[in-house]
Amino acid sequence: MKVLVAVKRVVDYKVQIRVKSDNSGVETQNVKMSVNPPDENAIEEAVKLKEQGVAKETVAISIGDEKSQDVLRTSMAMGIDRSILVKTSNSLEPLAVAKTLSKIIEKENPDLVLMGKQAIDDDSNQTGQILSALLDWPQACFISDLKIEGNKLSISREIDEGIEKIKTSLPAVITCDLRLNTPRFASLPNIMKAKKKPLDIIDISSLGIDTDPKIKIIKVEEPPKRKAGIMVNDVKELVEKLKYEAKVI
Amino acid sequence: MAVLVIAEHDNNILKTSTLNTITAATKLSDDIHLLILGKDIETLSNNAKTIHPIKKILKCDNSKLENFIPELSAPIISHIANGYSHILAPASTFGKNLLPRVSALLDVTQISDVIEIKSENTFVRPIYAGNAISHVETNQNINLLTIRPTSFEKCEETGGSASSEDVQFIDNDVKTIFIGREVSKSDRPELGNARIVVSGGRGMENSENFNLLYDLADKLNAAVGASRAAVDAGYIGNEYQVGQTGKMVAPELYIAVGISGAIQHLAGMKESKVIVAINKDTEAPIFNIADYGLSSDLFQAIPEIIKELNLLNKLES
Ligand SMILES: Cc1cc2nc3c(=O)[nH]c(=O)nc-3n(C[C@H](O)[C@H](O)[C@H](O)COP(=O)(O)OP(=O)(O)OC[C@H]3O[C@@H](n4cnc5c(N)ncnc54)[C@H](O)[C@@H]3O)c2cc1C
Ligand SMILES: Nc1ncnc2c1ncn2[C@@H]1O[C@H](COP(=O)(O)O)[C@@H](O)[C@H]1O
């Protein structure tokens, strides 16, 4: 079985982001960038499948500018066999990302596509679902448990009401929740080894798909700031404030 | 043009998120249709006819639709999409699972998590865990939106008299089989629309200690929530997680207990009207956004609060 993992390069989750002063977007220059967190879970799951002998080959793919090579190197340092960068200087909407992935999938023929449930920059939570529809493969989103036997998948998905269990079959598209597994750290020797693993670069224009944005960003603003209130001295004061000042209890 | 709202329900009743989404639709059109896909939904559809803003109920009643498998629902929706300028679904796990598939079938870009509708083609949505607010414009023929329920009031459930129409079931060779759902049963209000939420974090230390919060919640008729750390540690189920990758809440009162206040947690609760933080670390970032902060050990503070509330109740009765 061959597994493809989609990895996005995003502003690190620990960074306190800043809105650009011209309101055109969020500052991404000179800030720490990392693998989108749930994509690390996708990588971990792929590497585990390889270690278990379920997967023969694991491939990471990222769509982005030159710098996205670093998240692919990280993926390979975690154990992914090889990777593909689809190069573009534009930031793509989920529909365009999914179309790009489906083109690569035509060539690569994976049995399973693992991705994150949501990119923590745009918080879209769409790409896996779209990809699954474009490929006409089953989708399993927000998963926290995966068992594979032959081409049968047993899956637990996190839904608002609790956990949903489904069974489906390969080929399939899966989007991972952070609770699926604990991503490993790349060890120094593995980081060195990853430098020698193959990384192909394809220009997005060679794929012949329409990736033009359908949505225009008019402006990006700071959210209204909440200011700190007061510290109360004890429980009695807290309950009195809630009752007589805020009038919420 | 008419606007279509996709109903989230459990085959018996509509979820509140549907009512919030209908209110969002009223900002776009007076001609709002509600699509109900499910199994044995006759009663549900009949009851929905009285929802004030709804002009027409579209329903597809089929046993295969019982468990909302998106591979089956999406083609039904895209088949009728042409008559609509906008298609809306709640930004719940139900809507997130389904609407992007429709966007793929229609070849349009969906706008996720809309918190404000400025005009027919201008929408506001949070990005970066709510640390930035993006205003977007689109000129697509059909606009697909998921709506953040907490940003819109519930619509009136009475006073309407919608017509009703069946829509065609489109069978599909779907590989996915529904096995089951593990749903926690509780008599407390639903987290997404409770007036008061009491949330616990890693500071709760274990699942037994959450009983303290359940007691407090019951005194206040509140829902219980949690941080991701508390869920990850197994103190409580994933359905209680509040935050960027959990549920969004905006109650009148949010009480954060033993929660540090990471931005991913704040993403899910900072729209609450009044925020209380109880934390023994005076430096905890949660205090920066709390209206009332109490620096104290929670194991002392919570029983004391319950005692104070009991006293108040006695005074009042
Ligand atoms: C991509 C991504 C998405 C995420 N999504 C979410 C999300 O949706 N929701 C979410 O909550 N988190 C989310 N997180 C995790 C988030 O970054 C934090 O790790 C998490 O919110 C921390 O939870 P906590 O505050 O309970 O734990 P901690 O940060 O460990 O804080 C525990 C707090 O309890 C206090 N405490 C301990 N004992 C006591 C006591 N006896 N009395 C009083 N106070 C005490 C401590 O002082 C401390 O402030 C996400 C992270 C990532 C990377
Ligand atoms: N530019 C990209 N390159 C590779 N994968 C991506 C890209 N954008 C999104 N993805 C994948 O799609 C998932 C969901 O993203 P989104 O729909 O944007 O929230 C991410 O977790 C990634 O796995």
XYZ file of C-alpha atoms and ligand atoms in Angstrom:
642
model
C 0.000 0.000 0.000
C 1.126 3.511 -0.762
C 0.313 6.440 1.509
C 0.307 10.096 0.554
C 0.420 12.777 3.242
C -0.517 16.425 2.616
C 1.568 18.851 4.648
C 1.059 22.594 4.901
C 3.612 25.107 6.101
C 1.972 27.495 8.558
C 2.893 30.064 11.207
C 3.905 28.086 14.284
C 1.045 27.645 16.729
C 3.005 29.302 19.529
C 3.544 32.545 17.616
C 1.413 35.488 18.656
C 0.410 36.584 15.159
C 0.294 40.204 13.995
C -2.066 41.743 11.488
C -0.198 43.758 8.834
C -0.531 47.498 9.236
C -2.045 47.867 5.750
C -4.731 45.294 6.711
C -3.845 43.094 3.746
C -3.226 39.995 5.834
C -1.211 38.484 8.649
C 2.551 38.995 8.981
C 4.347 35.803 7.902
C 7.796 37.290 7.271
C 10.375 36.618 9.978
C 8.068 34.510 12.091
C 8.609 30.890 12.987
C 6.933 28.555 10.493
C 6.182 24.882 11.121
C 4.291 21.862 9.905
C 0.559 22.464 10.398
C -0.053 20.587 13.703
C -2.640 17.972 12.622
C -0.522 17.268 9.534
C 2.125 16.008 11.965
C -0.425 13.477 13.148
C -0.979 12.478 9.522
C 2.778 12.044 9.067
C 3.054 10.020 12.270
C 0.214 7.731 11.191
C 1.812 7.164 7.786
C 5.188 6.375 9.332
C 3.562 3.963 11.772
C 1.824 2.179 8.894
C 5.173 1.814 7.192
C 6.809 0.459 10.353
C 3.973 -2.032 10.759
C 4.547 -3.240 7.219
C 1.090 -2.082 6.145
C 2.456 0.687 3.940
C 5.190 0.039 1.400
C 5.886 3.619 0.555
C 5.072 6.985 2.139
C 5.126 10.248 0.220
C 4.663 13.779 1.588
C 3.387 16.582 -0.574
C 3.214 20.287 0.077
C 1.870 23.079 -2.077
C 3.554 26.388 -1.474
C 6.636 28.459 -2.148
C 10.285 27.313 -2.089
C 10.348 27.523 1.675
C 7.804 24.755 2.005
C 10.742 22.426 1.397
C 11.497 22.733 5.101
C 8.231 21.081 6.171
C 8.895 18.312 3.664
C 12.369 17.794 5.122
C 10.785 17.632 8.566
C 8.290 15.050 7.272
C 11.138 12.949 5.898
C 13.089 13.352 9.127
C 10.058 11.895 10.897
C 10.239 8.902 8.555
C 8.447 9.738 5.296
C 10.295 8.156 2.332
C 10.212 10.925 -0.239
C 8.390 14.124 -1.025
C 6.983 16.445 -3.640
C 6.767 20.220 -3.569
C 4.224 21.758 -5.908
C 5.617 25.215 -6.232
C 3.439 28.310 -6.296
C 3.899 31.783 -4.933
C 0.156 32.277 -4.442
C -1.736 31.107 -1.416
C -4.384 28.750 -2.697
C -7.963 28.247 -1.598
C -8.884 24.763 -0.365
C -10.632 23.958 -3.670
C -7.442 24.734 -5.582
C -5.319 22.779 -3.101
C -7.619 19.776 -3.488
C -7.487 20.014 -7.296
C -3.700 20.153 -7.160
C -3.579 17.146 -4.853
C -5.928 15.195 -7.103
C -3.626 15.828 -10.090
C -0.649 14.490 -8.164
C -2.731 11.549 -6.985
C -3.512 10.656 -10.622
C 0.210 10.223 -11.165
C 1.198 8.727 -7.838
C -1.723 6.344 -7.393
C -1.714 6.132 -3.592
C -4.189 3.879 -1.768
C -4.594 6.215 1.165
C -4.361 9.985 1.566
C -3.766 11.286 5.081
C -4.135 14.957 5.883
C -4.868 17.309 8.768
C -8.426 18.197 9.645
C -7.728 21.905 9.433
C -4.944 24.288 8.616
C -4.478 26.493 11.671
C -3.845 29.633 9.628
C -7.052 29.852 7.581
C -9.025 27.433 9.756
C -10.943 26.330 6.647
C -11.433 22.643 7.392
C -12.361 21.801 3.793
C -9.533 20.333 1.756
C -9.883 16.648 2.666
C -13.628 16.661 2.109
C -13.235 18.359 -1.283
C -10.477 16.000 -2.344
C -12.553 12.995 -1.415
C -15.434 14.299 -3.546
C -13.171 15.079 -6.510
C -11.667 11.589 -6.411
C -14.980 9.944 -5.548
C -13.216 8.110 -2.717
C -14.740 7.636 0.752
C -13.996 10.367 3.284
C -13.310 9.954 6.986
C -12.865 13.276 8.734
C -11.639 14.360 12.166
C -10.478 10.866 13.001
C -8.995 9.839 16.342
C -8.525 6.125 15.666
C -7.651 4.081 12.594
C -7.394 0.332 12.100
C -6.534 -1.190 8.737
C -7.101 -4.810 7.765
C -6.514 -5.608 4.125
C -8.380 -2.849 2.364
C -10.922 -2.386 5.177
C -10.738 0.606 7.483
C -12.280 0.895 10.954
C -12.418 4.477 12.049
C -13.418 6.606 15.054
C -14.329 10.175 14.186
C -14.697 13.035 16.618
C -18.077 14.684 16.188
C -19.862 17.351 18.238
C -21.934 14.713 20.019
C -19.006 12.435 20.903
C -17.442 9.673 18.816
C -18.763 8.147 15.599
C -17.564 4.780 14.353
C -17.572 3.933 10.689
C -16.125 1.295 8.431
C -15.013 1.986 4.924
C -12.493 0.786 2.388
C -9.435 1.845 0.425
C -8.761 3.960 -1.472
C -9.808 6.678 0.957
C -9.126 10.204 2.151
C -8.661 10.665 5.880
C -8.345 13.897 7.874
C -6.692 13.609 11.279
C -7.490 15.142 14.642
C -4.638 15.924 17.045
C -5.763 13.042 19.249
C -5.038 10.375 16.613
C -1.503 9.792 17.889
C 1.536 11.514 19.370
C 3.868 12.723 16.630
C 7.489 11.735 17.184
C 10.355 14.193 17.308
C 12.827 13.962 14.484
C 16.166 12.835 15.900
C 19.366 14.523 14.754
C 20.602 11.502 12.751
C 17.209 11.294 11.061
C 17.317 14.989 10.226
C 20.679 14.370 8.549
C 19.343 11.342 6.690
C 16.318 13.308 5.509
C 18.600 15.700 3.653
C 19.447 12.890 1.272
C 15.912 11.675 0.678
C 14.360 12.590 -2.686
C 12.415 15.850 -2.918
C 10.887 16.555 -6.329
C 9.810 20.043 -7.230
C 6.997 20.574 -9.722
C 5.781 23.954 -10.863
C 2.056 24.308 -10.377
C 1.644 25.746 -13.884
C 2.689 22.388 -15.349
C -0.409 20.735 -13.893
C -2.835 22.688 -16.063
C -5.459 23.376 -13.441
C -7.347 26.527 -12.567
C -6.106 27.712 -9.214
C -7.286 31.312 -9.440
C -8.845 32.592 -6.236
C -12.634 32.789 -6.209
C -12.653 34.869 -3.083
C -11.138 38.298 -2.596
C -9.800 39.343 0.775
C -10.938 42.918 1.291
C -9.221 43.455 4.599
C -7.856 41.642 7.607
C -8.331 43.297 10.975
C -7.353 42.815 14.581
C -10.205 41.333 16.576
C -11.726 43.586 19.214
C -9.517 43.338 22.290
C -10.945 42.201 25.568
C -9.438 44.029 28.449
C -8.570 42.443 31.731
C -11.150 43.051 34.428
C -10.470 42.913 38.133
C -9.020 40.399 40.538
C -11.380 39.564 43.360
C -10.068 38.798 46.836
C -12.141 35.783 47.661
C -15.034 33.564 46.676
C -17.562 35.674 48.537
C -16.621 38.756 46.569
C -16.697 36.773 43.300
C -20.209 35.474 43.889
C -21.428 38.942 44.942
C -19.964 40.530 41.803
C -21.571 37.915 39.576
C -24.893 38.365 41.303
C -25.151 42.137 41.777
C -22.664 43.704 39.349
C -22.617 41.447 36.282
C -26.081 40.061 37.101
C -25.361 36.752 35.376
C -26.285 34.345 38.179
C -33.158 34.612 -5.201
C -33.926 31.969 -2.634
C -31.461 30.830 0.004
C -31.141 27.215 1.106
C -30.358 26.172 4.671
C -29.260 22.608 5.308
C -30.829 21.339 8.519
C -28.759 19.701 11.228
C -30.949 17.326 13.224
C -31.073 13.862 14.764
C -34.070 12.631 12.729
C -36.339 13.747 15.583
C -35.624 17.371 16.299
C -33.673 20.181 14.722
C -30.439 21.137 16.426
C -30.279 24.700 17.696
C -27.438 25.306 15.244
C -30.028 25.082 12.447
C -32.059 27.876 14.030
C -28.949 30.082 14.273
C -28.131 29.348 10.640
C -31.654 30.311 9.551
C -31.162 33.701 11.217
C -27.978 34.149 9.189
C -30.008 33.338 6.053
C -32.488 36.104 6.866
C -29.667 38.608 6.251
C -29.568 37.394 2.641
C -33.123 36.786 1.502
C -36.775 36.609 2.533
C -37.204 33.420 0.579
C -35.554 30.796 2.753
C -35.900 27.068 2.145
C -34.918 24.411 4.645
C -33.558 21.105 3.388
C -34.063 18.136 5.686
C -32.289 14.913 4.755
C -32.904 11.963 7.034
C -34.894 8.895 7.925
C -38.478 8.948 9.240
C -38.471 12.710 9.262
C -42.199 13.221 8.703
C -42.831 14.660 12.181
C -39.633 16.683 12.136
C -40.538 18.220 8.766
C -44.093 18.975 9.833
C -42.904 20.703 12.976
C -40.387 22.730 10.994
C -43.171 24.267 8.877
C -43.944 26.731 11.645
C -40.405 28.149 11.819
C -41.024 31.796 11.129
C -38.536 32.665 8.367
C -38.967 29.406 6.421
C -41.039 29.567 3.213
C -40.518 26.038 2.001
C -39.419 22.726 3.478
C -37.567 20.418 1.134
C -37.287 16.912 2.412
C -35.787 13.640 1.415
C -36.862 10.777 3.616
C -34.818 7.649 3.026
C -33.447 4.999 5.365
C -30.016 5.413 3.794
C -29.938 9.009 5.003
C -30.303 8.072 8.659
C -26.686 8.677 9.576
C -25.802 11.714 7.481
C -23.115 10.088 5.366
C -21.864 13.042 3.320
C -21.145 10.962 0.220
C -24.928 10.423 -0.003
C -26.142 13.890 1.015
C -23.803 16.009 -1.108
C -25.117 14.907 -4.536
C -28.719 15.497 -3.422
C -27.810 19.049 -2.464
C -25.762 19.816 -5.554
C -28.636 18.492 -7.689
C -31.005 21.207 -6.407
C -28.354 23.908 -5.909
C -29.036 25.780 -9.114
C -32.096 27.521 -7.807
C -30.205 29.187 -4.977
C -27.892 32.151 -4.537
C -26.569 30.857 -1.216
C -26.443 27.517 0.558
C -25.831 27.629 4.299
C -25.000 24.971 6.865
C -23.938 25.284 10.496
C -20.168 25.286 11.113
C -20.584 22.191 13.280
C -18.894 18.858 12.633
C -22.044 18.011 10.649
C -21.739 21.032 8.349
C -17.955 20.847 8.099
C -18.171 17.218 7.052
C -20.742 17.900 4.357
C -20.601 21.330 2.744
C -17.044 21.165 1.329
C -18.155 18.114 -0.684
C -20.951 20.185 -2.175
C -18.408 22.868 -3.009
C -16.364 20.269 -4.889
C -19.392 19.107 -6.867
C -20.381 22.684 -7.756
C -16.808 23.890 -8.287
C -17.179 26.877 -5.987
C -15.117 27.970 -3.011
C -16.861 27.643 0.340
C -16.479 30.326 2.993
C -16.025 28.671 6.386
C -17.165 29.860 9.766
C -18.955 33.075 8.839
C -19.549 35.337 11.858
C -21.096 38.289 10.053
C -22.916 38.853 6.783
C -22.186 42.343 5.438
C -24.031 41.960 2.157
C -25.013 39.273 -0.343
C -21.393 38.848 -1.329
C -19.360 40.168 1.592
C -18.695 38.047 4.645
C -16.631 38.199 7.801
C -14.784 35.228 9.246
C -12.120 34.674 11.900
C -8.751 33.223 10.886
C -5.695 32.204 12.940
C -7.814 30.983 15.871
C -9.699 34.262 15.925
C -6.545 36.353 16.227
C -7.403 38.057 12.967
C -10.712 38.843 11.323
C -10.955 38.522 7.568
C -13.465 40.368 5.365
C -13.975 38.541 2.091
C -15.878 39.205 -1.088
C -16.970 36.735 -3.705
C -18.783 36.871 -7.013
C -19.601 33.227 -7.493
C -23.006 32.181 -8.805
C -23.657 30.092 -5.740
C -22.181 30.996 -2.388
C -21.586 28.230 0.112
C -21.260 29.356 3.705
C -20.832 27.554 6.978
C -22.209 29.688 9.768
C -20.776 29.938 13.256
C -23.900 29.336 15.345
C -22.840 31.474 18.315
C -22.634 34.556 16.111
C -26.339 34.543 15.241
C -29.410 34.419 17.484
C -31.911 31.578 17.214
C -34.791 32.341 14.839
C -38.446 32.299 15.872
C -39.755 28.735 15.822
C -43.403 29.690 15.498
C -45.612 31.831 13.330
C -44.543 30.415 9.994
C -46.478 28.260 7.546
C -44.025 26.813 5.078
C -45.022 24.646 2.147
C -43.366 21.295 1.748
C -41.878 19.425 -1.161
C -40.010 16.157 -1.619
C -36.618 16.179 -3.245
C -35.192 13.305 -5.164
C -32.978 10.753 -3.426
C -29.912 10.020 -5.479
C -28.553 6.588 -4.815
C -24.879 6.145 -4.808
C -22.641 3.157 -4.304
C -21.267 4.362 -0.984
C -18.488 2.365 0.627
C -18.901 3.818 4.101
C -20.943 1.902 6.679
C -22.109 3.567 9.839
C -21.300 1.438 12.893
C -22.368 3.502 15.861
C -22.135 6.637 17.890
C -20.865 7.040 21.429
C -22.852 9.956 22.727
C -22.718 11.109 26.304
C -26.126 11.536 27.869
C -26.628 14.343 30.288
C -29.490 16.470 31.531
C -27.352 19.580 31.485
C -27.863 22.249 28.821
C -26.117 21.768 25.499
C -22.597 23.228 25.508
C -23.043 25.164 22.269
C -25.974 27.242 23.502
C -25.990 27.132 27.303
C -26.402 30.427 29.172
C -23.601 29.489 31.548
C -20.581 27.269 30.870
C -18.237 25.904 33.523
C -15.005 24.603 31.965
C -12.192 22.610 33.486
C -8.585 22.271 32.374
C -5.505 20.264 33.210
C -5.644 21.798 36.690
C -8.565 19.439 37.434
C -5.962 16.634 37.622
C -8.298 13.695 36.935
C -11.773 12.673 35.865
C -13.090 12.153 39.426
C -12.326 15.772 40.226
C -14.553 16.830 37.351
C -17.433 15.841 39.653
C -16.698 19.098 41.451
C -17.405 20.971 38.233
C -20.527 18.910 37.547
C -21.811 19.916 40.991
C -21.083 23.556 40.310
C -22.649 23.322 36.849
C -25.805 21.793 38.294
C -26.101 24.613 40.848
C -25.921 27.145 38.008
C -27.891 25.149 35.443
C -24.753 25.353 33.337
C -23.144 23.224 30.656
C -19.711 21.718 31.263
C -16.767 22.353 28.959
C -13.065 21.527 28.948
C -9.704 22.453 27.511
C -7.976 20.213 25.014
C -5.430 19.263 27.661
C -8.215 17.935 29.908
C -9.719 15.950 27.026
C -6.339 14.637 25.865
C -5.624 13.456 29.405
C -8.907 11.527 29.388
C -10.608 13.506 32.169
C -13.653 14.067 29.941
C -14.927 13.280 26.411
C -13.935 15.113 23.233
C -17.443 16.540 22.820
C -16.689 18.901 25.714
C -13.623 20.529 24.191
C -13.851 24.275 23.717
C -11.481 26.051 21.337
C -9.987 26.387 17.883
C -10.258 22.685 17.183
C -13.255 22.050 19.430
C -16.526 23.846 20.005
C -17.195 27.556 19.926
C -19.217 28.922 22.824
C -20.412 32.413 23.692
C -22.461 32.162 26.879
C -23.496 34.955 29.231
C -21.062 33.558 31.766
C -17.974 31.389 31.191
C -16.098 30.096 34.207
C -12.614 28.766 33.371
C -11.268 26.560 36.131
C -7.642 25.383 36.082
C -7.233 26.543 32.478
C -4.143 28.553 31.554
C -5.678 30.415 28.616
C -3.761 29.283 25.519
C -4.833 31.153 22.361
C -6.344 27.972 20.975
C -8.626 27.770 23.986
C -9.474 31.486 23.910
C -10.502 31.041 20.258
C -13.510 29.096 21.465
C -14.717 31.238 24.361
C -13.515 34.823 24.206
C -16.850 36.005 22.802
C -18.485 35.073 26.122
C -20.178 38.019 27.781
C -18.653 37.639 31.236
C -15.535 35.558 31.822
C -14.414 34.299 35.221
C -11.013 32.674 35.676
C -10.008 30.594 38.648
C -6.346 29.695 38.633
C -3.665 29.409 41.282
C -1.053 30.967 39.007
C -1.474 34.754 39.086
C 0.510 34.972 35.828
C -1.845 32.692 33.882
C -2.781 34.409 30.574
C -6.456 33.635 31.130
C -6.497 36.526 33.635
C -5.707 38.947 30.791
C -9.146 38.430 29.311
C -11.169 37.612 32.429
C -13.682 40.107 33.797
C -13.282 38.562 37.246
C -10.162 36.709 38.238
C -9.733 34.652 41.363
C -6.232 33.541 42.175
C -6.823 30.491 44.285
C -6.549 26.742 44.470
C -9.570 25.412 42.632
C -10.043 22.540 45.074
C -10.674 25.124 47.735
C -12.521 27.665 45.603
C -15.115 25.452 43.907
C -16.621 23.936 47.094
C -16.699 27.443 48.574
C -18.528 28.816 45.540
C -21.094 26.036 45.825
C -21.540 26.929 49.473
C -22.010 30.616 48.685
C -24.542 29.781 45.988
C -26.472 27.649 48.451
C -26.516 30.550 50.898
C -27.785 32.907 48.205
C -30.523 30.472 47.245
C -31.599 30.243 50.868
C -31.710 34.014 51.202
C -33.895 34.237 48.145
C -36.386 31.578 49.093
C -3.367 23.064 16.630
C -3.773 23.157 18.061
C -5.104 23.233 18.367
C -5.506 23.326 19.693
N -6.839 23.406 19.954
C -7.247 23.578 21.232
C -8.623 23.723 21.561
O -9.508 23.668 20.692
N -8.956 23.908 22.863
C -8.029 23.971 23.861
O -8.409 24.146 25.030
N -6.724 23.798 23.573
C -6.317 23.594 22.301
N -4.991 23.391 22.047
C -4.061 23.213 23.192
C -3.616 24.520 23.810
O -2.496 25.016 23.109
C -3.205 24.290 25.281
O -2.216 23.294 25.338
C -4.372 23.846 26.171
O -5.472 24.714 25.985
C -3.943 23.865 27.613
O -4.968 23.386 28.444
P -5.025 23.787 29.981
O -5.131 25.257 30.095
O -6.093 22.964 30.593
O -3.655 23.220 30.537
P -2.382 23.981 31.065
O -1.869 24.950 30.079
O -1.459 22.936 31.577
O -2.937 24.843 32.277
C -3.395 24.291 33.466
C -3.654 25.477 34.398
O -4.230 25.003 35.591
C -3.703 25.746 36.669
N -3.840 24.914 37.866
C -3.235 23.739 38.127
N -3.640 23.257 39.308
C -4.499 24.155 39.824
C -5.248 24.216 41.028
N -5.176 23.239 41.953
N -6.024 25.290 41.244
C -6.109 26.291 40.330
N -5.429 26.264 39.172
C -4.634 25.210 38.927
C -2.282 26.034 36.292
O -1.802 27.182 36.972
C -2.405 26.254 34.791
O -2.587 27.626 34.474
C -4.566 23.300 20.730
C -3.208 23.205 20.411
C -2.816 23.123 19.098
C -1.370 23.012 18.776
N -0.902 24.214 0.696
C -1.092 22.975 1.158
N -0.175 22.007 0.922
C -0.362 20.750 1.379
N -1.431 20.366 2.093
C -2.370 21.285 2.361
C -2.256 22.627 1.918
N -3.359 23.294 2.348
C -4.107 22.418 3.035
N -3.519 21.198 3.055
C -3.998 19.980 3.712
O -5.393 20.110 3.966
C -5.659 20.049 5.366
C -6.852 20.889 5.703
O -6.631 22.229 5.347
P -7.782 23.327 5.278
O -8.903 22.732 4.511
O -7.145 24.496 4.576
O -8.155 23.660 6.712
C -4.357 20.453 6.019
O -4.271 19.948 7.330
C -3.333 19.808 5.066
O -3.202 18.420 5.334
